[in-house]
Amino acid sequence: MSHDPHCIFCKIVAGQIPSRKVYEDEDIFAFHDIAPWAPVHFLLIPKLHIPSMAQLAPEHERLMGKMMVLAPKLALEQGCKPYPEGGFRVLANTGLEGGQEVHHLHVHVMGGPRPWLKG
Ligand code: 5GP
Ligand code: ZN
């Protein structure tokens, strides 16, 4: 399934639920987390509905590589200071025990001056 009509992140990609967009291309969408833990906290998601990292297959290598290469660029654009003094955290909660709440694969990118609310 490339799109799940009941998925909130698919609805965000489609513009049916508003979000504060950080980035968009043909494969990827990024938007600010609604409940940020850190001064910079955005989510990077594939437009394709993949429930979690547990469903990744070899055909997703290019897509996931693109997301990982995009993360540092967007982190700097959103105000994270450069490495090594600044930097950022990348997190992908997967499954119940992994703490995943929204079942559309997403990578949290967090950064900015500490303390943070969590983490
Ligand atoms: P998870 O626990 O699944 O890794 O994280 C889901 C994240 O999505 C949470 O940090 C939560 O604040 C964020 N989130 C949930 N619903 C919405 C929404 O409707 N809009 C935005 N921008 N973020 C959301
Ligand atoms: Zn989805």
Short mmCIF file of C-alpha atoms and ligand atoms in Angstrom, two decimals:
data_model
loop_
_atom_site.label_atom_id
_atom_site.label_comp_id
_atom_site.label_asym_id
_atom_site.label_seq_id
_atom_site.Cartn_x
_atom_site.Cartn_y
_atom_site.Cartn_z
CA MET A 1 0.00 0.00 0.00
CA SER A 2 1.59 3.29 -1.09
CA HIS A 3 -0.92 5.44 0.84
CA ASP A 4 -3.11 4.61 3.86
CA PRO A 5 -6.25 6.78 4.02
CA HIS A 6 -6.38 6.37 7.83
CA CYS A 7 -2.73 7.32 8.43
CA ILE A 8 -2.15 10.79 9.91
CA PHE A 9 1.24 11.19 8.25
CA CYS A 10 -0.19 10.22 4.82
CA LYS A 11 -2.83 12.92 5.48
CA ILE A 12 -0.07 15.43 6.32
CA VAL A 13 1.74 14.56 3.05
CA ALA A 14 -1.55 15.04 1.15
CA GLY A 15 -2.19 18.39 2.88
CA GLN A 16 -5.40 17.06 4.50
CA ILE A 17 -3.93 17.78 7.95
CA PRO A 18 -1.96 21.03 8.23
CA SER A 19 1.70 20.94 9.22
CA ARG A 20 4.65 23.32 9.36
CA LYS A 21 6.63 22.09 6.37
CA VAL A 22 10.43 21.99 6.50
CA TYR A 23 11.14 20.29 3.16
CA GLU A 24 9.46 18.42 0.32
CA ASP A 25 10.57 16.59 -2.80
CA GLU A 26 9.09 13.78 -4.88
CA ASP A 27 10.00 11.10 -2.30
CA ILE A 28 10.34 12.83 1.05
CA PHE A 29 8.40 15.22 3.31
CA ALA A 30 9.68 16.93 6.47
CA PHE A 31 7.68 18.94 9.02
CA HIS A 32 7.99 20.26 12.55
CA ASP A 33 6.88 17.90 15.33
CA ILE A 34 3.68 19.13 16.97
CA ALA A 35 5.10 18.43 20.46
CA PRO A 36 8.81 19.26 20.22
CA TRP A 37 11.29 17.89 22.79
CA ALA A 38 14.10 20.14 21.66
CA PRO A 39 14.49 23.66 20.22
CA VAL A 40 14.78 22.03 16.77
CA HIS A 41 12.54 18.98 16.31
CA PHE A 42 11.26 17.92 12.95
CA LEU A 43 10.20 14.64 11.36
CA LEU A 44 11.53 13.30 8.10
CA ILE A 45 9.21 10.82 6.36
CA PRO A 46 9.00 8.98 3.07
CA LYS A 47 5.88 9.94 1.10
CA LEU A 48 5.38 6.21 0.58
CA HIS A 49 3.40 4.62 3.41
CA ILE A 50 5.90 2.25 5.06
CA PRO A 51 4.63 1.41 8.58
CA SER A 52 8.04 1.32 10.26
CA MET A 53 11.71 0.45 9.83
CA ALA A 54 10.69 -3.19 10.37
CA GLN A 55 9.19 -3.27 6.83
CA LEU A 56 12.29 -1.95 5.07
CA ALA A 57 13.51 -4.01 2.13
CA PRO A 58 16.39 -3.66 -0.35
CA GLU A 59 14.21 -1.56 -2.68
CA HIS A 60 14.12 1.15 0.02
CA GLU A 61 17.91 1.59 0.21
CA ARG A 62 18.01 4.63 -2.06
CA LEU A 63 15.08 6.31 -0.28
CA MET A 64 16.52 5.75 3.21
CA GLY A 65 19.97 6.84 2.04
CA LYS A 66 18.43 10.04 0.68
CA MET A 67 16.70 10.70 4.02
CA MET A 68 19.93 10.19 5.98
CA VAL A 69 21.91 12.51 3.69
CA LEU A 70 19.17 15.14 3.94
CA ALA A 71 19.03 15.09 7.77
CA PRO A 72 22.26 17.07 8.44
CA LYS A 73 21.46 19.64 5.75
CA LEU A 74 17.96 20.31 7.11
CA ALA A 75 19.24 20.29 10.73
CA LEU A 76 21.62 23.16 9.91
CA GLU A 77 18.91 25.01 7.98
CA GLN A 78 16.59 24.71 10.99
CA GLY A 79 19.14 26.24 13.35
CA CYS A 80 21.29 23.42 14.70
CA LYS A 81 24.87 24.55 15.19
CA PRO A 82 27.53 22.73 13.15
CA TYR A 83 29.31 19.59 14.31
CA PRO A 84 31.08 19.00 16.66
CA GLU A 85 29.92 21.75 19.08
CA GLY A 86 26.35 21.66 17.81
CA GLY A 87 25.03 18.60 16.03
CA PHE A 88 21.69 16.84 16.30
CA ARG A 89 20.05 13.56 17.27
CA VAL A 90 18.38 11.16 14.81
CA LEU A 91 15.81 8.70 16.19
CA ALA A 92 13.48 6.18 14.58
CA ASN A 93 11.14 4.54 17.10
CA THR A 94 10.04 1.15 15.76
CA GLY A 95 7.17 -0.97 17.11
CA LEU A 96 5.52 -1.02 20.53
CA GLU A 97 8.66 -1.76 22.51
CA GLY A 98 10.54 0.74 20.37
CA GLY A 99 8.12 3.45 21.50
CA GLN A 100 6.48 4.04 18.10
CA GLU A 101 3.13 5.86 18.21
CA VAL A 102 2.53 6.79 14.57
CA HIS A 103 2.83 3.83 12.20
CA HIS A 104 4.24 5.62 9.16
CA LEU A 105 8.02 5.41 9.12
CA HIS A 106 9.54 8.63 10.44
CA VAL A 107 12.92 9.85 11.59
CA HIS A 108 13.00 12.43 14.38
CA VAL A 109 15.73 15.05 13.97
CA MET A 110 16.36 17.00 17.18
CA GLY A 111 18.89 19.62 18.12
CA GLY A 112 19.58 23.05 19.51
CA PRO A 113 20.79 24.30 22.88
CA ARG A 114 20.20 22.13 25.95
CA PRO A 115 18.40 21.41 28.21
CA TRP A 116 15.75 19.63 26.17
CA LEU A 117 12.34 18.57 27.43
CA LYS A 118 13.34 14.88 26.97
CA GLY A 119 16.31 12.91 25.75
P1 5GP B 1 6.74 8.27 17.52
O1 5GP B 1 6.53 8.06 18.99
O2 5GP B 1 5.76 7.49 16.69
O3 5GP B 1 8.16 8.09 17.12
O4 5GP B 1 6.50 9.81 17.29
C1 5GP B 1 5.42 10.37 16.64
C2 5GP B 1 5.64 11.87 16.69
O5 5GP B 1 4.69 12.48 15.86
C3 5GP B 1 5.49 12.49 18.09
O6 5GP B 1 6.69 13.16 18.44
C4 5GP B 1 4.30 13.45 17.93
O7 5GP B 1 4.46 14.66 18.65
C5 5GP B 1 4.26 13.69 16.43
N1 5GP B 1 2.94 13.92 15.91
C6 5GP B 1 1.83 13.17 16.14
N2 5GP B 1 0.77 13.67 15.49
C7 5GP B 1 1.21 14.78 14.83
C8 5GP B 1 0.57 15.72 13.96
O8 5GP B 1 -0.63 15.66 13.68
N3 5GP B 1 1.35 16.72 13.48
C9 5GP B 1 2.68 16.82 13.77
N4 5GP B 1 3.34 17.85 13.24
N5 5GP B 1 3.32 15.95 14.56
C10 5GP B 1 2.59 14.94 15.09
ZN ZN B 2 1.11 6.75 6.06
#
